[in-house]
């Protein structure tokens, strides 16, 4: 599958910039998939106005593969994407499947995702730790032969590997790459990706999406400028593919729309700069920064549990859960920033989603 085969409306949505939540995994007390609540989560994201879903990614838990859940979980989300009619009516979506593991495994996952109708694969390179840059690029090219790719700079704290500007220049030159999610949680490394795309001359084809959950608003507000062949090239991060947006999704859609509206303005309202710090404060609690991100997935689960979408915070790994003090931090930011959560929206539609 080549990016030219992606439905034009879906590709246009990706290029315009969209909210793409990193889909969570609904489990019951026995750590088995709770299909009813898994579907309800997809419906929540779609009714919120999300431009697509990212499934089988870090927030979905990479261990769905060992549990034999990769294809069933991807299929559930795609079924909802195809059959659920969102509150704002049917519209194009851009569907992304997480890809991981060795070259053989990632190619097999890409083939599965293509069969299910996904438009692109978000390629994690965590399993390639220690490989040379040439080997990494060969790996990416092999997967790109199967389906369009979204690059993924995963932060080292949760298993990612450092990737220099030279890697991103070569990666962006692969003609079946459609986007890059930047999630190193590091300003220097984020700039490496942006510069690599510009140096490859790929900024018109490779869309830039933030995955920096600690810097969401400013990533989206900032116009970036680099020099190429003596001329200035301007690029922007158009949307986000974020674990943070697996909660508060409706608010995220409203935020991105506002940022798009002022993207060409001469100045940025100061309240948006304040909002950036508030969102980051929320993320510190959500992603359990105080404990080196150990509770990052359970923190997202806890927000949806409190709203009634999930029955509990269970993860596939019994040792993975909320850290001491994390629940209190979630309460603090919930109460401090009422305009950043979806409690009212979820309460209004929960019965419909769980039906």
mmCIF file of C-alpha atoms in Angstrom:
data_model
loop_
_atom_site.group_PDB
_atom_site.id
_atom_site.type_symbol
_atom_site.label_atom_id
_atom_site.label_comp_id
_atom_site.label_asym_id
_atom_site.label_seq_id
_atom_site.Cartn_x
_atom_site.Cartn_y
_atom_site.Cartn_z
ATOM 1 C CA UNK A 1 0.000 0.000 0.000
ATOM 2 C CA UNK A 2 1.316 3.453 -0.926
ATOM 3 C CA UNK A 3 0.373 6.823 0.530
ATOM 4 C CA UNK A 4 -1.161 7.710 -2.856
ATOM 5 C CA UNK A 5 -3.741 4.967 -2.177
ATOM 6 C CA UNK A 6 -4.927 6.611 1.044
ATOM 7 C CA UNK A 7 -8.403 8.097 0.447
ATOM 8 C CA UNK A 8 -7.872 11.765 -0.530
ATOM 9 C CA UNK A 9 -10.229 13.052 2.182
ATOM 10 C CA UNK A 10 -8.339 11.136 4.896
ATOM 11 C CA UNK A 11 -4.984 12.359 3.606
ATOM 12 C CA UNK A 12 -6.290 15.924 3.469
ATOM 13 C CA UNK A 13 -7.396 15.621 7.100
ATOM 14 C CA UNK A 14 -3.916 14.441 8.141
ATOM 15 C CA UNK A 15 -2.332 17.362 6.296
ATOM 16 C CA UNK A 16 -4.713 19.905 7.795
ATOM 17 C CA UNK A 17 -3.894 18.675 11.291
ATOM 18 C CA UNK A 18 -6.041 16.572 13.578
ATOM 19 C CA UNK A 19 -6.513 15.322 17.108
ATOM 20 C CA UNK A 20 -5.564 11.643 17.064
ATOM 21 C CA UNK A 21 -5.849 10.068 20.520
ATOM 22 C CA UNK A 22 -3.629 7.139 21.410
ATOM 23 C CA UNK A 23 -6.310 4.552 22.171
ATOM 24 C CA UNK A 24 -6.300 2.969 25.622
ATOM 25 C CA UNK A 25 -7.129 -0.664 26.445
ATOM 26 C CA UNK A 26 -10.235 -1.489 28.480
ATOM 27 C CA UNK A 27 -9.751 -4.536 30.705
ATOM 28 C CA UNK A 28 -11.926 -6.212 33.310
ATOM 29 C CA UNK A 29 -10.808 -7.357 36.771
ATOM 30 C CA UNK A 30 -9.427 -10.561 35.238
ATOM 31 C CA UNK A 31 -7.302 -8.487 32.827
ATOM 32 C CA UNK A 32 -9.337 -9.635 29.843
ATOM 33 C CA UNK A 33 -10.552 -7.211 27.172
ATOM 34 C CA UNK A 34 -13.831 -5.565 28.148
ATOM 35 C CA UNK A 35 -15.255 -5.297 24.631
ATOM 36 C CA UNK A 36 -18.216 -3.137 25.622
ATOM 37 C CA UNK A 37 -16.011 -0.512 27.229
ATOM 38 C CA UNK A 38 -13.375 -0.777 24.514
ATOM 39 C CA UNK A 39 -16.037 0.130 21.971
ATOM 40 C CA UNK A 40 -17.349 2.870 24.267
ATOM 41 C CA UNK A 41 -13.898 4.480 24.337
ATOM 42 C CA UNK A 42 -13.724 4.531 20.541
ATOM 43 C CA UNK A 43 -17.184 6.099 20.449
ATOM 44 C CA UNK A 44 -16.105 8.739 22.938
ATOM 45 C CA UNK A 45 -13.134 9.687 20.767
ATOM 46 C CA UNK A 46 -15.233 9.780 17.604
ATOM 47 C CA UNK A 47 -18.029 11.828 19.184
ATOM 48 C CA UNK A 48 -15.393 14.213 20.561
ATOM 49 C CA UNK A 49 -14.399 15.079 16.994
ATOM 50 C CA UNK A 50 -11.105 13.181 16.822
ATOM 51 C CA UNK A 51 -9.637 12.989 13.336
ATOM 52 C CA UNK A 52 -8.733 9.353 13.744
ATOM 53 C CA UNK A 53 -7.543 6.733 16.200
ATOM 54 C CA UNK A 54 -4.073 5.362 16.916
ATOM 55 C CA UNK A 55 -4.424 1.755 18.075
ATOM 56 C CA UNK A 56 -1.826 -0.776 19.160
ATOM 57 C CA UNK A 57 0.509 2.010 20.274
ATOM 58 C CA UNK A 58 2.243 2.613 23.620
ATOM 59 C CA UNK A 59 -0.971 3.751 25.342
ATOM 60 C CA UNK A 60 -2.756 0.599 24.126
ATOM 61 C CA UNK A 61 0.091 -1.305 25.823
ATOM 62 C CA UNK A 62 2.761 -2.898 23.665
ATOM 63 C CA UNK A 63 2.198 -6.229 25.470
ATOM 64 C CA UNK A 64 -1.107 -6.762 23.623
ATOM 65 C CA UNK A 65 1.138 -8.603 21.183
ATOM 66 C CA UNK A 66 2.306 -11.234 23.659
ATOM 67 C CA UNK A 67 -1.282 -11.520 24.905
ATOM 68 C CA UNK A 68 -2.564 -12.327 21.410
ATOM 69 C CA UNK A 69 -4.701 -9.178 21.383
ATOM 70 C CA UNK A 70 -3.086 -7.139 18.614
ATOM 71 C CA UNK A 71 -5.466 -7.998 15.789
ATOM 72 C CA UNK A 72 -8.664 -8.225 17.911
ATOM 73 C CA UNK A 73 -8.079 -4.793 19.465
ATOM 74 C CA UNK A 74 -7.284 -3.177 16.110
ATOM 75 C CA UNK A 75 -10.380 -4.789 14.620
ATOM 76 C CA UNK A 76 -12.672 -3.482 17.381
ATOM 77 C CA UNK A 77 -11.518 0.094 16.804
ATOM 78 C CA UNK A 78 -11.855 -0.180 13.047
ATOM 79 C CA UNK A 79 -15.370 -1.595 13.363
ATOM 80 C CA UNK A 80 -16.396 1.457 15.384
ATOM 81 C CA UNK A 81 -14.664 3.817 12.957
ATOM 82 C CA UNK A 82 -16.656 2.273 10.102
ATOM 83 C CA UNK A 83 -20.046 1.894 11.772
ATOM 84 C CA UNK A 84 -20.435 4.516 14.516
ATOM 85 C CA UNK A 85 -22.074 7.761 13.419
ATOM 86 C CA UNK A 86 -20.483 10.569 15.430
ATOM 87 C CA UNK A 87 -22.451 13.486 16.849
ATOM 88 C CA UNK A 88 -21.187 15.764 14.067
ATOM 89 C CA UNK A 89 -22.047 13.234 11.349
ATOM 90 C CA UNK A 90 -19.934 10.966 9.199
ATOM 91 C CA UNK A 91 -16.593 12.455 8.188
ATOM 92 C CA UNK A 92 -13.195 11.260 7.010
ATOM 93 C CA UNK A 93 -10.857 9.669 9.525
ATOM 94 C CA UNK A 94 -7.169 8.826 9.465
ATOM 95 C CA UNK A 95 -6.599 5.471 11.150
ATOM 96 C CA UNK A 96 -3.154 4.550 12.476
ATOM 97 C CA UNK A 97 -1.942 1.157 13.686
ATOM 98 C CA UNK A 98 1.028 0.760 16.003
ATOM 99 C CA UNK A 99 3.854 -1.366 14.571
ATOM 100 C CA UNK A 100 6.626 -2.829 16.702
ATOM 101 C CA UNK A 101 9.238 -5.541 17.013
ATOM 102 C CA UNK A 102 11.733 -7.040 14.591
ATOM 103 C CA UNK A 103 11.488 -6.413 10.859
ATOM 104 C CA UNK A 104 9.569 -9.650 10.349
ATOM 105 C CA UNK A 105 7.136 -8.883 13.168
ATOM 106 C CA UNK A 106 6.568 -5.268 12.111
ATOM 107 C CA UNK A 107 5.985 -6.331 8.492
ATOM 108 C CA UNK A 108 3.436 -8.910 9.641
ATOM 109 C CA UNK A 109 1.677 -6.318 11.797
ATOM 110 C CA UNK A 110 1.640 -3.886 8.876
ATOM 111 C CA UNK A 111 0.051 -6.532 6.664
ATOM 112 C CA UNK A 112 -2.606 -7.155 9.319
ATOM 113 C CA UNK A 113 -3.280 -3.428 9.691
ATOM 114 C CA UNK A 114 -3.624 -3.002 5.917
ATOM 115 C CA UNK A 115 -6.089 -5.884 5.749
ATOM 116 C CA UNK A 116 -8.195 -4.243 8.474
ATOM 117 C CA UNK A 117 -8.230 -0.938 6.604
ATOM 118 C CA UNK A 118 -5.733 1.175 8.541
ATOM 119 C CA UNK A 119 -4.150 3.997 6.561
ATOM 120 C CA UNK A 120 -0.666 4.077 8.111
ATOM 121 C CA UNK A 121 1.530 2.445 10.709
ATOM 122 C CA UNK A 122 3.202 4.225 13.634
ATOM 123 C CA UNK A 123 6.579 2.494 13.721
ATOM 124 C CA UNK A 124 8.240 2.001 17.099
ATOM 125 C CA UNK A 125 11.977 1.332 16.901
ATOM 126 C CA UNK A 126 12.377 0.342 20.556
ATOM 127 C CA UNK A 127 13.101 -3.286 19.639
ATOM 128 C CA UNK A 128 15.999 -2.142 17.429
ATOM 129 C CA UNK A 129 18.017 -0.706 20.299
ATOM 130 C CA UNK A 130 21.731 -1.026 19.501
ATOM 131 C CA UNK A 131 21.233 -1.247 15.732
ATOM 132 C CA UNK A 132 23.257 1.026 13.444
ATOM 133 C CA UNK A 133 21.627 3.925 11.620
ATOM 134 C CA UNK A 134 21.937 2.018 8.335
ATOM 135 C CA UNK A 135 20.177 -0.987 9.880
ATOM 136 C CA UNK A 136 17.407 1.226 11.244
ATOM 137 C CA UNK A 137 16.810 2.814 7.846
ATOM 138 C CA UNK A 138 16.793 -0.609 6.148
ATOM 139 C CA UNK A 139 14.220 -1.741 8.722
ATOM 140 C CA UNK A 140 12.023 1.301 8.053
ATOM 141 C CA UNK A 141 12.230 0.862 4.292
ATOM 142 C CA UNK A 142 11.180 -2.771 4.600
ATOM 143 C CA UNK A 143 8.060 -1.823 6.582
ATOM 144 C CA UNK A 144 7.326 1.092 4.236
ATOM 145 C CA UNK A 145 7.137 -1.447 1.397
ATOM 146 C CA UNK A 146 4.033 -2.839 3.134
ATOM 147 C CA UNK A 147 2.172 0.307 4.213
ATOM 148 C CA UNK A 148 2.611 4.074 4.670
ATOM 149 C CA UNK A 149 4.557 4.989 7.780
ATOM 150 C CA UNK A 150 4.319 7.513 10.585
ATOM 151 C CA UNK A 151 7.708 7.902 12.213
ATOM 152 C CA UNK A 152 7.837 7.709 15.994
ATOM 153 C CA UNK A 153 10.425 9.361 18.212
ATOM 154 C CA UNK A 154 9.567 7.650 21.502
ATOM 155 C CA UNK A 155 11.127 9.136 24.606
ATOM 156 C CA UNK A 156 13.969 7.033 26.098
ATOM 157 C CA UNK A 157 12.265 7.004 29.548
ATOM 158 C CA UNK A 158 9.674 4.547 28.215
ATOM 159 C CA UNK A 159 11.879 2.523 25.875
ATOM 160 C CA UNK A 160 12.727 4.811 22.969
ATOM 161 C CA UNK A 161 16.210 5.241 21.498
ATOM 162 C CA UNK A 162 18.063 8.480 20.637
ATOM 163 C CA UNK A 163 17.820 9.229 16.902
ATOM 164 C CA UNK A 164 20.037 11.966 15.395
ATOM 165 C CA UNK A 165 19.104 14.488 12.740
ATOM 166 C CA UNK A 166 20.815 12.346 10.092
ATOM 167 C CA UNK A 167 18.425 9.486 10.775
ATOM 168 C CA UNK A 168 15.396 11.748 10.420
ATOM 169 C CA UNK A 169 16.734 13.226 7.176
ATOM 170 C CA UNK A 170 17.065 9.736 5.710
ATOM 171 C CA UNK A 171 13.765 8.546 7.172
ATOM 172 C CA UNK A 172 11.833 11.512 5.749
ATOM 173 C CA UNK A 173 13.305 10.754 2.310
ATOM 174 C CA UNK A 174 11.494 7.383 2.218
ATOM 175 C CA UNK A 175 8.646 8.109 -0.179
ATOM 176 C CA UNK A 176 6.014 6.111 1.732
ATOM 177 C CA UNK A 177 6.443 8.153 4.916
ATOM 178 C CA UNK A 178 3.409 10.375 5.523
ATOM 179 C CA UNK A 179 4.042 11.847 8.972
ATOM 180 C CA UNK A 180 6.264 11.837 12.049
ATOM 181 C CA UNK A 181 5.118 11.836 15.654
ATOM 182 C CA UNK A 182 7.699 13.597 17.792
ATOM 183 C CA UNK A 183 7.622 12.358 21.372
ATOM 184 C CA UNK A 184 11.160 12.566 22.765
ATOM 185 C CA UNK A 185 10.007 15.025 25.479
ATOM 186 C CA UNK A 186 13.141 16.977 24.612
ATOM 187 C CA UNK A 187 13.422 20.321 22.774
ATOM 188 C CA UNK A 188 16.761 19.492 21.170
ATOM 189 C CA UNK A 189 15.590 16.143 19.808
ATOM 190 C CA UNK A 190 12.319 17.605 18.585
ATOM 191 C CA UNK A 191 14.284 20.166 16.576
ATOM 192 C CA UNK A 192 16.386 17.337 15.131
ATOM 193 C CA UNK A 193 13.244 15.835 13.608
ATOM 194 C CA UNK A 194 12.017 19.142 12.215
ATOM 195 C CA UNK A 195 15.404 19.958 10.733
ATOM 196 C CA UNK A 196 15.775 16.481 9.278
ATOM 197 C CA UNK A 197 12.457 16.775 7.441
ATOM 198 C CA UNK A 198 13.423 20.177 6.021
ATOM 199 C CA UNK A 199 16.892 18.993 4.982
ATOM 200 C CA UNK A 200 15.247 16.088 3.147
ATOM 201 C CA UNK A 201 12.997 18.534 1.300
ATOM 202 C CA UNK A 202 10.039 16.499 2.545
ATOM 203 C CA UNK A 203 8.014 19.113 4.429
ATOM 204 C CA UNK A 204 5.178 19.103 1.873
ATOM 205 C CA UNK A 205 4.735 15.318 2.111
ATOM 206 C CA UNK A 206 5.691 14.442 5.693
ATOM 207 C CA UNK A 207 3.257 15.933 8.185
ATOM 208 C CA UNK A 208 4.540 16.880 11.629
ATOM 209 C CA UNK A 209 2.585 15.794 14.691
ATOM 210 C CA UNK A 210 3.427 16.426 18.314
ATOM 211 C CA UNK A 211 3.665 13.535 20.710
ATOM 212 C CA UNK A 212 5.360 15.733 23.310
ATOM 213 C CA UNK A 213 2.652 15.466 25.943
ATOM 214 C CA UNK A 214 4.680 17.836 28.127
ATOM 215 C CA UNK A 215 4.725 20.641 25.529
ATOM 216 C CA UNK A 216 1.504 20.279 23.538
ATOM 217 C CA UNK A 217 0.265 23.836 23.159
ATOM 218 C CA UNK A 218 3.590 25.483 22.342
ATOM 219 C CA UNK A 219 4.491 22.749 19.857
ATOM 220 C CA UNK A 220 1.295 23.584 17.979
ATOM 221 C CA UNK A 221 1.654 27.369 18.275
ATOM 222 C CA UNK A 222 5.270 27.727 17.179
ATOM 223 C CA UNK A 223 6.244 28.587 13.586
ATOM 224 C CA UNK A 224 9.590 26.872 12.950
ATOM 225 C CA UNK A 225 12.067 28.237 10.416
ATOM 226 C CA UNK A 226 15.204 26.604 9.024
ATOM 227 C CA UNK A 227 17.638 27.408 6.220
ATOM 228 C CA UNK A 228 17.981 25.139 3.172
ATOM 229 C CA UNK A 229 20.169 26.033 0.204
ATOM 230 C CA UNK A 230 20.360 29.626 1.392
ATOM 231 C CA UNK A 231 16.584 30.035 1.668
ATOM 232 C CA UNK A 232 14.333 30.046 4.691
ATOM 233 C CA UNK A 233 11.855 27.172 5.008
ATOM 234 C CA UNK A 234 8.939 27.482 7.428
ATOM 235 C CA UNK A 235 7.190 24.450 8.918
ATOM 236 C CA UNK A 236 4.518 23.908 11.540
ATOM 237 C CA UNK A 237 3.383 21.029 13.711
ATOM 238 C CA UNK A 238 -0.176 20.595 12.461
ATOM 239 C CA UNK A 239 -1.747 18.190 14.953
ATOM 240 C CA UNK A 240 -1.140 15.742 17.745
ATOM 241 C CA UNK A 241 -1.019 11.997 18.244
ATOM 242 C CA UNK A 242 -0.987 11.901 21.995
ATOM 243 C CA UNK A 243 -1.542 9.684 24.997
ATOM 244 C CA UNK A 244 -2.598 12.839 26.836
ATOM 245 C CA UNK A 245 -5.453 13.205 24.342
ATOM 246 C CA UNK A 246 -6.813 9.755 25.265
ATOM 247 C CA UNK A 247 -8.600 11.785 27.970
ATOM 248 C CA UNK A 248 -10.107 15.252 27.633
ATOM 249 C CA UNK A 249 -10.448 14.536 23.924
ATOM 250 C CA UNK A 250 -13.347 16.921 23.340
ATOM 251 C CA UNK A 251 -11.390 19.757 24.939
ATOM 252 C CA UNK A 252 -8.368 18.846 22.804
ATOM 253 C CA UNK A 253 -10.439 19.126 19.611
ATOM 254 C CA UNK A 254 -11.637 22.562 20.674
ATOM 255 C CA UNK A 255 -8.079 23.612 21.539
ATOM 256 C CA UNK A 256 -6.626 22.514 18.197
ATOM 257 C CA UNK A 257 -9.409 24.314 16.309
ATOM 258 C CA UNK A 258 -8.582 27.496 18.202
ATOM 259 C CA UNK A 259 -4.875 27.168 17.443
ATOM 260 C CA UNK A 260 -5.565 26.564 13.761
ATOM 261 C CA UNK A 261 -7.710 29.727 13.711
ATOM 262 C CA UNK A 262 -4.865 31.902 14.992
ATOM 263 C CA UNK A 263 -1.982 30.119 13.234
ATOM 264 C CA UNK A 264 -1.385 33.011 10.856
ATOM 265 C CA UNK A 265 -1.929 35.755 13.449
ATOM 266 C CA UNK A 266 0.871 38.202 14.151
ATOM 267 C CA UNK A 267 0.787 37.492 17.876
ATOM 268 C CA UNK A 268 -0.283 34.713 20.221
ATOM 269 C CA UNK A 269 -2.782 35.499 22.997
ATOM 270 C CA UNK A 270 -1.002 35.344 26.336
ATOM 271 C CA UNK A 271 -3.745 33.108 27.767
ATOM 272 C CA UNK A 272 -2.604 30.371 25.379
ATOM 273 C CA UNK A 273 0.901 30.588 26.825
ATOM 274 C CA UNK A 274 -0.607 30.219 30.278
ATOM 275 C CA UNK A 275 -2.691 27.320 29.004
ATOM 276 C CA UNK A 276 0.473 25.559 27.826
ATOM 277 C CA UNK A 277 1.785 25.515 31.399
ATOM 278 C CA UNK A 278 -1.578 24.340 32.742
ATOM 279 C CA UNK A 279 -1.756 21.457 30.266
ATOM 280 C CA UNK A 280 1.796 20.479 31.192
ATOM 281 C CA UNK A 281 0.873 20.528 34.889
ATOM 282 C CA UNK A 282 -2.041 18.203 34.113
ATOM 283 C CA UNK A 283 0.287 15.937 32.175
ATOM 284 C CA UNK A 284 2.694 15.671 35.093
ATOM 285 C CA UNK A 285 -0.090 14.064 37.121
ATOM 286 C CA UNK A 286 -1.523 12.037 34.253
ATOM 287 C CA UNK A 287 1.813 10.585 33.165
ATOM 288 C CA UNK A 288 3.243 10.208 36.671
ATOM 289 C CA UNK A 289 6.354 12.269 36.024
ATOM 290 C CA UNK A 290 7.256 12.186 39.727
ATOM 291 C CA UNK A 291 7.792 8.445 39.426
ATOM 292 C CA UNK A 292 9.570 8.354 36.060
ATOM 293 C CA UNK A 293 6.341 7.691 34.101
ATOM 294 C CA UNK A 294 5.624 4.362 35.804
ATOM 295 C CA UNK A 295 1.931 5.184 36.107
ATOM 296 C CA UNK A 296 1.513 6.897 32.740
ATOM 297 C CA UNK A 297 -1.027 4.418 31.322
ATOM 298 C CA UNK A 298 -2.832 3.779 34.596
ATOM 299 C CA UNK A 299 -3.148 7.543 35.083
ATOM 300 C CA UNK A 300 -5.094 7.833 31.839
ATOM 301 C CA UNK A 301 -7.203 4.850 32.884
ATOM 302 C CA UNK A 302 -7.997 6.519 36.201
ATOM 303 C CA UNK A 303 -9.419 9.617 34.530
ATOM 304 C CA UNK A 304 -11.766 7.507 32.395
ATOM 305 C CA UNK A 305 -12.621 5.312 35.404
ATOM 306 C CA UNK A 306 -13.743 8.353 37.359
ATOM 307 C CA UNK A 307 -15.904 9.397 34.417
ATOM 308 C CA UNK A 308 -17.446 5.934 34.098
ATOM 309 C CA UNK A 309 -15.959 4.903 30.764
ATOM 310 C CA UNK A 310 -13.658 2.312 32.349
ATOM 311 C CA UNK A 311 -14.454 -0.048 35.203
ATOM 312 C CA UNK A 312 -10.930 0.055 36.637
ATOM 313 C CA UNK A 313 -7.311 0.988 35.981
ATOM 314 C CA UNK A 314 -6.114 -2.568 35.243
ATOM 315 C CA UNK A 315 -3.173 -3.030 32.883
ATOM 316 C CA UNK A 316 -2.006 -6.263 31.280
ATOM 317 C CA UNK A 317 1.010 -6.248 33.577
ATOM 318 C CA UNK A 318 -0.243 -6.809 37.167
ATOM 319 C CA UNK A 319 2.688 -4.735 38.443
ATOM 320 C CA UNK A 320 1.621 -1.706 36.412
ATOM 321 C CA UNK A 321 -0.765 0.700 38.110
ATOM 322 C CA UNK A 322 -1.113 4.050 39.806
ATOM 323 C CA UNK A 323 1.896 5.208 41.797
ATOM 324 C CA UNK A 324 1.607 6.326 45.428
ATOM 325 C CA UNK A 325 0.242 9.862 45.457
ATOM 326 C CA UNK A 326 -0.749 9.855 41.795
ATOM 327 C CA UNK A 327 -4.501 9.710 42.453
ATOM 328 C CA UNK A 328 -4.240 12.775 44.685
ATOM 329 C CA UNK A 329 -2.308 14.618 41.987
ATOM 330 C CA UNK A 330 -4.990 13.745 39.450
ATOM 331 C CA UNK A 331 -7.603 15.181 41.792
ATOM 332 C CA UNK A 332 -5.535 18.347 42.246
ATOM 333 C CA UNK A 333 -5.227 19.118 38.523
ATOM 334 C CA UNK A 334 -8.838 18.092 37.866
ATOM 335 C CA UNK A 335 -10.049 20.646 40.394
ATOM 336 C CA UNK A 336 -7.523 23.315 39.388
ATOM 337 C CA UNK A 337 -8.315 23.246 35.663
ATOM 338 C CA UNK A 338 -12.013 22.472 35.134
ATOM 339 C CA UNK A 339 -11.865 23.749 31.535
ATOM 340 C CA UNK A 340 -9.440 20.966 30.595
ATOM 341 C CA UNK A 341 -11.540 17.894 31.373
ATOM 342 C CA UNK A 342 -14.546 16.290 29.683
ATOM 343 C CA UNK A 343 -16.631 15.348 32.730
ATOM 344 C CA UNK A 344 -19.811 17.048 31.524
ATOM 345 C CA UNK A 345 -19.482 15.809 27.965
ATOM 346 C CA UNK A 346 -18.899 12.226 29.099
ATOM 347 C CA UNK A 347 -21.773 12.319 31.575
ATOM 348 C CA UNK A 348 -24.116 13.529 28.845
ATOM 349 C CA UNK A 349 -23.275 10.740 26.390
ATOM 350 C CA UNK A 350 -21.972 7.821 28.480
ATOM 351 C CA UNK A 351 -25.189 5.800 28.319
ATOM 352 C CA UNK A 352 -25.185 6.057 24.528
ATOM 353 C CA UNK A 353 -21.563 4.932 24.246
ATOM 354 C CA UNK A 354 -22.071 1.947 26.549
ATOM 355 C CA UNK A 355 -25.240 0.789 24.801
#
